[in-house]
């Protein structure tokens, strides 16, 4: 199963990651690919727990029913779970291998680079090397339940990274899924200078925006000022009052292709099974119904008073992207499932089947 061991250095942390096999395309919900990925995730979680001491396991594992599962955030703060700071090299390797199982190579690279930006912020904010506010080791792993046949899940969370996965009857959920980037473009004179972790998510959105004609733009544009934060923030359940913007059905063929490419920029963060599963769900509920809405600047300018926001909103699916803080150089992006965040839709179906 393990084909490659790769050592990734960021700051003082050396993480050796195992590369999983890539499996074939799955059907929409539970099928061979989905079940196989569920088994891979289970094995990775069990391997991680096996590296921990009894005391560490008390920190790293909670019941699946614990309400802490819904207490998520993307700001620097103390978190439940076991952090990279308290792990030895073998534990870090097993923890990061758990992320590697469920993300694509691209998604995994984004996660590692987001963690690495804590080093950049230490420089930009003139913080000492031992600062604990901007801390690349303050990323916590938490297992909910026991990896196996009963519902269970896990998350990794720290500043600008919050990934949640649940496994219920060999069906997987991967939302809410948050990735942020501060700076959005690294401008400081550091080794990471010029890095844009969420470049595709930004550039493809501007390309779509600029392709709209005047009447289309009137429908897509919701205002001249972008919000300071994504609207759904870190809510337990994502909800917006109404669907706004221009639907895919009102775009021409090239614009629709650009819109689909933008959506795929988010989905391709994940293992091919999860990507294909989500795309099939979008098709099932009608790609033509998905809307694109914009607020703020129509050019990617950085400076005081600048910023932009967009969202992709379908019947069961929501993506938000906000780049308004720090003069339009501080990005928040989130993927939400409007019915199945935290695996709640799957869990309801599981309990119904269990009691029939």
Short mmCIF file of C-alpha atoms in Angstrom, two decimals:
data_model
loop_
_atom_site.label_atom_id
_atom_site.label_comp_id
_atom_site.label_asym_id
_atom_site.label_seq_id
_atom_site.Cartn_x
_atom_site.Cartn_y
_atom_site.Cartn_z
CA UNK A 1 0.00 0.00 0.00
CA UNK A 2 2.79 2.42 0.78
CA UNK A 3 4.75 3.31 -2.33
CA UNK A 4 6.68 6.37 -1.27
CA UNK A 5 8.07 7.92 1.90
CA UNK A 6 8.55 11.60 1.59
CA UNK A 7 10.12 13.94 4.11
CA UNK A 8 8.56 17.38 4.28
CA UNK A 9 10.35 20.06 6.27
CA UNK A 10 8.61 23.15 7.53
CA UNK A 11 10.52 25.00 10.23
CA UNK A 12 11.55 22.57 12.92
CA UNK A 13 9.06 19.87 11.93
CA UNK A 14 10.02 16.91 9.79
CA UNK A 15 7.03 14.93 8.64
CA UNK A 16 7.45 11.61 6.83
CA UNK A 17 4.35 10.82 4.86
CA UNK A 18 3.14 7.58 3.35
CA UNK A 19 1.54 7.83 -0.07
CA UNK A 20 -1.64 5.74 -0.44
CA UNK A 21 -2.72 3.89 -3.52
CA UNK A 22 -5.13 5.64 -5.87
CA UNK A 23 -8.37 3.82 -6.41
CA UNK A 24 -10.84 3.77 -9.27
CA UNK A 25 -13.92 5.90 -9.79
CA UNK A 26 -16.78 5.35 -7.33
CA UNK A 27 -20.53 5.63 -7.73
CA UNK A 28 -22.37 8.46 -6.02
CA UNK A 29 -22.72 7.06 -2.54
CA UNK A 30 -21.60 3.74 -1.19
CA UNK A 31 -19.77 1.57 -3.69
CA UNK A 32 -16.50 -0.32 -4.03
CA UNK A 33 -14.38 2.83 -4.26
CA UNK A 34 -16.16 4.51 -1.37
CA UNK A 35 -15.93 1.42 0.82
CA UNK A 36 -12.29 0.92 -0.04
CA UNK A 37 -11.41 4.51 0.85
CA UNK A 38 -13.39 4.10 4.10
CA UNK A 39 -11.24 1.07 4.95
CA UNK A 40 -8.07 3.01 4.11
CA UNK A 41 -9.14 5.88 6.35
CA UNK A 42 -10.01 3.45 9.12
CA UNK A 43 -6.63 1.75 8.86
CA UNK A 44 -4.79 5.08 8.93
CA UNK A 45 -6.73 6.25 12.00
CA UNK A 46 -6.12 2.96 13.81
CA UNK A 47 -2.40 3.17 12.97
CA UNK A 48 -2.26 6.71 14.34
CA UNK A 49 -4.01 5.74 17.58
CA UNK A 50 -1.65 2.77 17.94
CA UNK A 51 1.34 5.13 18.13
CA UNK A 52 -0.14 7.00 21.10
CA UNK A 53 0.32 6.31 24.78
CA UNK A 54 -2.70 5.68 26.99
CA UNK A 55 -2.58 9.29 28.22
CA UNK A 56 -2.30 10.68 24.72
CA UNK A 57 -5.27 8.60 23.57
CA UNK A 58 -7.40 10.25 26.23
CA UNK A 59 -6.61 13.59 24.59
CA UNK A 60 -6.91 12.34 21.03
CA UNK A 61 -10.18 10.40 21.17
CA UNK A 62 -13.75 11.33 22.08
CA UNK A 63 -17.10 9.57 21.54
CA UNK A 64 -18.65 10.20 18.13
CA UNK A 65 -21.65 11.72 19.90
CA UNK A 66 -19.53 14.31 21.72
CA UNK A 67 -20.70 17.83 20.85
CA UNK A 68 -17.07 18.89 20.43
CA UNK A 69 -17.39 17.41 16.94
CA UNK A 70 -19.40 20.48 15.93
CA UNK A 71 -17.18 23.02 17.75
CA UNK A 72 -14.91 24.05 14.92
CA UNK A 73 -12.99 27.19 14.10
CA UNK A 74 -10.22 28.47 11.86
CA UNK A 75 -8.62 31.03 14.17
CA UNK A 76 -5.53 30.55 16.37
CA UNK A 77 -6.76 29.08 19.65
CA UNK A 78 -6.35 26.15 22.03
CA UNK A 79 -8.10 23.04 20.70
CA UNK A 80 -9.15 19.64 21.90
CA UNK A 81 -7.06 16.83 20.52
CA UNK A 82 -3.37 16.06 20.36
CA UNK A 83 -1.16 18.63 18.65
CA UNK A 84 1.91 18.19 16.47
CA UNK A 85 3.87 19.93 19.23
CA UNK A 86 3.30 17.04 21.64
CA UNK A 87 3.97 14.23 19.13
CA UNK A 88 7.19 12.40 18.45
CA UNK A 89 8.40 11.82 14.88
CA UNK A 90 6.55 8.50 14.43
CA UNK A 91 3.30 10.00 15.71
CA UNK A 92 3.61 12.99 13.39
CA UNK A 93 4.21 10.70 10.46
CA UNK A 94 1.09 8.66 11.31
CA UNK A 95 -0.99 11.80 11.87
CA UNK A 96 -0.03 13.32 8.53
CA UNK A 97 -0.55 10.00 6.78
CA UNK A 98 -4.17 10.22 7.93
CA UNK A 99 -4.53 13.51 6.04
CA UNK A 100 -2.76 12.05 3.04
CA UNK A 101 -5.28 9.22 2.72
CA UNK A 102 -8.25 11.52 2.11
CA UNK A 103 -6.69 14.39 0.16
CA UNK A 104 -5.21 14.51 -3.32
CA UNK A 105 -1.56 15.40 -3.78
CA UNK A 106 -2.65 18.96 -4.55
CA UNK A 107 -4.88 19.14 -1.48
CA UNK A 108 -2.20 17.70 0.74
CA UNK A 109 0.33 20.24 -0.53
CA UNK A 110 -2.11 23.05 0.25
CA UNK A 111 -2.60 21.77 3.80
CA UNK A 112 1.15 21.58 4.45
CA UNK A 113 1.73 25.04 2.94
CA UNK A 114 -1.06 26.55 5.07
CA UNK A 115 0.69 25.20 8.16
CA UNK A 116 4.00 26.59 6.88
CA UNK A 117 2.50 30.09 6.60
CA UNK A 118 2.66 30.32 10.39
CA UNK A 119 6.42 30.78 9.91
CA UNK A 120 5.75 33.62 7.47
CA UNK A 121 3.40 35.33 9.92
CA UNK A 122 6.04 35.13 12.63
CA UNK A 123 8.36 37.11 10.37
CA UNK A 124 5.73 39.55 9.09
CA UNK A 125 4.48 40.24 12.62
CA UNK A 126 8.01 40.30 14.12
CA UNK A 127 7.25 37.51 16.56
CA UNK A 128 9.93 35.49 18.34
CA UNK A 129 10.82 32.00 17.10
CA UNK A 130 9.21 30.44 20.18
CA UNK A 131 5.93 32.34 19.72
CA UNK A 132 2.89 30.16 20.38
CA UNK A 133 0.25 32.32 18.67
CA UNK A 134 1.60 31.82 15.15
CA UNK A 135 2.63 28.24 15.70
CA UNK A 136 3.08 25.59 12.96
CA UNK A 137 2.94 22.92 15.65
CA UNK A 138 -0.45 24.03 17.00
CA UNK A 139 -2.51 21.78 14.72
CA UNK A 140 -4.63 19.27 16.59
CA UNK A 141 -5.84 15.81 15.57
CA UNK A 142 -8.97 14.39 17.16
CA UNK A 143 -10.68 11.04 16.57
CA UNK A 144 -14.41 10.74 17.26
CA UNK A 145 -15.59 7.23 18.07
CA UNK A 146 -13.65 4.07 17.30
CA UNK A 147 -12.52 3.45 13.72
CA UNK A 148 -14.60 0.48 12.60
CA UNK A 149 -18.08 -0.49 11.53
CA UNK A 150 -19.96 1.96 13.77
CA UNK A 151 -20.12 5.67 12.89
CA UNK A 152 -16.81 7.41 13.56
CA UNK A 153 -14.87 10.38 12.31
CA UNK A 154 -11.87 12.60 12.77
CA UNK A 155 -10.60 16.10 12.19
CA UNK A 156 -7.42 18.07 11.94
CA UNK A 157 -7.65 21.72 12.86
CA UNK A 158 -5.49 24.76 13.41
CA UNK A 159 -5.14 28.28 12.08
CA UNK A 160 -6.72 28.43 8.60
CA UNK A 161 -7.11 24.66 8.33
CA UNK A 162 -10.17 22.72 9.49
CA UNK A 163 -10.85 19.36 7.84
CA UNK A 164 -13.63 17.05 9.02
CA UNK A 165 -14.29 13.47 7.92
CA UNK A 166 -16.95 10.95 8.94
CA UNK A 167 -17.40 7.30 8.03
CA UNK A 168 -20.91 5.86 8.36
CA UNK A 169 -21.73 2.46 6.88
CA UNK A 170 -18.70 2.79 4.61
CA UNK A 171 -20.00 6.10 3.26
CA UNK A 172 -17.84 9.18 3.74
CA UNK A 173 -18.45 12.85 4.34
CA UNK A 174 -15.74 15.51 4.14
CA UNK A 175 -17.40 18.77 5.16
CA UNK A 176 -17.18 21.35 6.56
CA UNK A 177 -13.79 21.83 4.91
CA UNK A 178 -11.95 25.09 5.45
CA UNK A 179 -8.69 26.32 3.95
CA UNK A 180 -7.34 29.84 4.38
CA UNK A 181 -4.21 31.72 3.43
CA UNK A 182 -2.67 34.66 5.25
CA UNK A 183 -1.02 36.19 3.34
CA UNK A 184 -2.97 35.32 0.23
CA UNK A 185 0.12 36.31 -1.72
CA UNK A 186 3.37 36.18 0.26
CA UNK A 187 5.03 39.53 -0.33
CA UNK A 188 7.58 39.58 2.49
CA UNK A 189 11.24 38.79 1.79
CA UNK A 190 11.09 35.20 3.02
CA UNK A 191 11.77 31.84 1.31
CA UNK A 192 8.01 31.53 0.59
CA UNK A 193 7.90 34.89 -1.24
CA UNK A 194 5.45 34.82 -4.15
CA UNK A 195 3.56 31.78 -2.88
CA UNK A 196 -0.20 31.77 -3.56
CA UNK A 197 -1.69 28.68 -1.96
CA UNK A 198 -5.24 29.39 -3.18
CA UNK A 199 -4.23 30.80 -6.57
CA UNK A 200 -6.58 28.66 -8.68
CA UNK A 201 -9.53 29.41 -6.42
CA UNK A 202 -8.90 33.13 -6.91
CA UNK A 203 -7.77 33.34 -10.54
CA UNK A 204 -10.45 31.05 -11.98
CA UNK A 205 -13.15 33.07 -10.22
CA UNK A 206 -11.89 36.32 -11.73
CA UNK A 207 -11.73 34.64 -15.15
CA UNK A 208 -15.38 33.64 -14.83
CA UNK A 209 -16.37 37.09 -13.58
CA UNK A 210 -14.61 38.82 -16.46
CA UNK A 211 -16.31 36.55 -19.00
CA UNK A 212 -19.78 37.81 -18.06
CA UNK A 213 -21.55 40.32 -20.27
CA UNK A 214 -23.32 43.35 -18.80
CA UNK A 215 -26.69 41.65 -18.25
CA UNK A 216 -25.06 38.56 -16.74
CA UNK A 217 -22.87 40.68 -14.49
CA UNK A 218 -25.92 42.54 -13.22
CA UNK A 219 -27.32 39.22 -11.96
CA UNK A 220 -24.04 37.95 -10.52
CA UNK A 221 -22.92 41.15 -8.81
CA UNK A 222 -24.48 41.65 -5.37
CA UNK A 223 -22.65 44.80 -4.33
CA UNK A 224 -19.53 46.93 -4.48
CA UNK A 225 -18.29 46.11 -0.99
CA UNK A 226 -17.12 42.65 0.05
CA UNK A 227 -17.87 41.35 3.55
CA UNK A 228 -15.07 41.08 6.09
CA UNK A 229 -15.76 37.37 6.53
CA UNK A 230 -17.54 34.44 4.89
CA UNK A 231 -21.24 34.64 5.74
CA UNK A 232 -21.55 31.16 7.26
CA UNK A 233 -18.41 31.62 9.39
CA UNK A 234 -17.90 28.58 11.66
CA UNK A 235 -21.60 27.82 12.13
CA UNK A 236 -22.61 24.27 12.94
CA UNK A 237 -25.12 24.29 10.09
CA UNK A 238 -24.51 26.34 6.96
CA UNK A 239 -27.51 28.38 5.93
CA UNK A 240 -28.13 31.39 3.71
CA UNK A 241 -31.48 33.16 3.38
CA UNK A 242 -31.70 32.59 -0.37
CA UNK A 243 -29.76 31.57 -3.45
CA UNK A 244 -28.43 34.63 -5.25
CA UNK A 245 -26.35 35.32 -8.32
CA UNK A 246 -26.46 33.97 -11.84
CA UNK A 247 -27.34 30.29 -12.37
CA UNK A 248 -25.19 28.09 -14.58
CA UNK A 249 -28.20 27.63 -16.87
CA UNK A 250 -27.88 31.28 -17.95
CA UNK A 251 -24.22 30.98 -18.98
CA UNK A 252 -22.99 30.11 -22.45
CA UNK A 253 -21.00 26.95 -23.12
CA UNK A 254 -17.54 28.46 -22.51
CA UNK A 255 -18.74 30.21 -19.35
CA UNK A 256 -20.25 27.00 -18.06
CA UNK A 257 -16.93 25.25 -18.67
CA UNK A 258 -15.16 28.01 -16.72
CA UNK A 259 -17.68 27.70 -13.88
CA UNK A 260 -17.22 23.93 -13.70
CA UNK A 261 -13.45 24.40 -13.68
CA UNK A 262 -13.78 26.76 -10.71
CA UNK A 263 -15.91 24.27 -8.78
CA UNK A 264 -13.40 21.53 -9.58
CA UNK A 265 -10.59 23.68 -8.13
CA UNK A 266 -12.20 22.94 -4.76
CA UNK A 267 -13.19 19.33 -5.33
CA UNK A 268 -9.79 18.27 -6.60
CA UNK A 269 -8.35 18.99 -3.16
CA UNK A 270 -9.76 15.64 -2.11
CA UNK A 271 -9.15 12.00 -2.91
CA UNK A 272 -10.54 11.09 -6.33
CA UNK A 273 -13.29 9.03 -4.66
CA UNK A 274 -14.56 12.04 -2.70
CA UNK A 275 -14.18 14.34 -5.70
CA UNK A 276 -16.19 12.07 -7.97
CA UNK A 277 -18.77 11.38 -5.28
CA UNK A 278 -19.41 15.10 -4.79
CA UNK A 279 -19.52 15.86 -8.52
CA UNK A 280 -22.09 13.12 -9.04
CA UNK A 281 -24.20 14.65 -6.26
CA UNK A 282 -24.03 18.06 -7.95
CA UNK A 283 -25.13 16.52 -11.25
CA UNK A 284 -27.93 14.65 -9.50
CA UNK A 285 -29.37 17.87 -8.05
CA UNK A 286 -28.83 19.91 -11.24
CA UNK A 287 -25.63 21.67 -12.25
CA UNK A 288 -27.77 24.23 -14.06
CA UNK A 289 -29.18 25.38 -10.71
CA UNK A 290 -25.80 26.25 -9.17
CA UNK A 291 -25.34 30.01 -8.85
CA UNK A 292 -22.30 32.27 -8.92
CA UNK A 293 -22.45 35.51 -6.91
CA UNK A 294 -19.87 38.26 -6.41
CA UNK A 295 -19.24 41.15 -4.02
CA UNK A 296 -16.44 43.72 -4.01
CA UNK A 297 -13.59 44.57 -6.36
CA UNK A 298 -13.64 43.28 -9.93
CA UNK A 299 -9.83 43.22 -10.08
CA UNK A 300 -7.46 41.41 -7.68
CA UNK A 301 -5.96 44.49 -6.09
CA UNK A 302 -4.13 44.51 -2.77
CA UNK A 303 -4.22 47.60 -0.56
CA UNK A 304 -6.29 49.48 1.98
CA UNK A 305 -9.99 49.30 1.18
CA UNK A 306 -9.66 46.52 -1.38
CA UNK A 307 -11.20 43.06 -1.25
CA UNK A 308 -13.50 40.63 -3.01
CA UNK A 309 -15.87 37.80 -2.19
CA UNK A 310 -17.74 35.17 -4.17
CA UNK A 311 -19.87 32.17 -3.51
CA UNK A 312 -21.01 29.10 -5.39
CA UNK A 313 -24.43 28.06 -4.15
CA UNK A 314 -26.38 25.00 -5.25
CA UNK A 315 -29.40 23.18 -3.83
CA UNK A 316 -27.25 21.07 -1.50
CA UNK A 317 -23.80 22.62 -1.79
CA UNK A 318 -22.06 25.87 -0.85
CA UNK A 319 -18.60 27.30 -1.44
CA UNK A 320 -17.58 30.67 -0.01
CA UNK A 321 -14.39 32.59 -0.78
CA UNK A 322 -13.51 35.85 0.94
CA UNK A 323 -10.36 37.92 0.44
CA UNK A 324 -11.02 41.17 2.27
CA UNK A 325 -8.93 41.29 5.40
CA UNK A 326 -5.42 42.79 5.32
CA UNK A 327 -6.33 44.91 2.32
CA UNK A 328 -7.45 42.00 0.19
CA UNK A 329 -4.51 39.72 0.98
CA UNK A 330 -6.00 37.32 3.50
CA UNK A 331 -8.16 34.50 2.13
CA UNK A 332 -10.82 32.33 3.74
CA UNK A 333 -12.47 29.55 1.74
CA UNK A 334 -14.92 26.90 2.82
CA UNK A 335 -16.82 23.99 1.29
CA UNK A 336 -20.12 23.08 2.96
CA UNK A 337 -22.69 20.37 2.34
CA UNK A 338 -26.06 21.90 3.18
CA UNK A 339 -27.53 18.54 4.22
CA UNK A 340 -24.56 16.38 5.17
CA UNK A 341 -22.01 18.49 7.06
CA UNK A 342 -20.39 16.34 9.75
CA UNK A 343 -22.06 13.34 8.12
CA UNK A 344 -25.40 14.29 9.66
CA UNK A 345 -27.52 13.17 6.70
CA UNK A 346 -25.69 9.84 6.58
CA UNK A 347 -26.04 9.46 10.34
CA UNK A 348 -29.79 10.04 10.22
CA UNK A 349 -30.16 7.40 7.51
CA UNK A 350 -28.01 5.01 9.56
CA UNK A 351 -30.21 5.33 12.64
CA UNK A 352 -33.40 4.98 10.61
CA UNK A 353 -32.13 1.78 9.02
CA UNK A 354 -31.00 0.47 12.39
CA UNK A 355 -34.46 0.88 13.89
CA UNK A 356 -36.41 -0.59 10.96
#
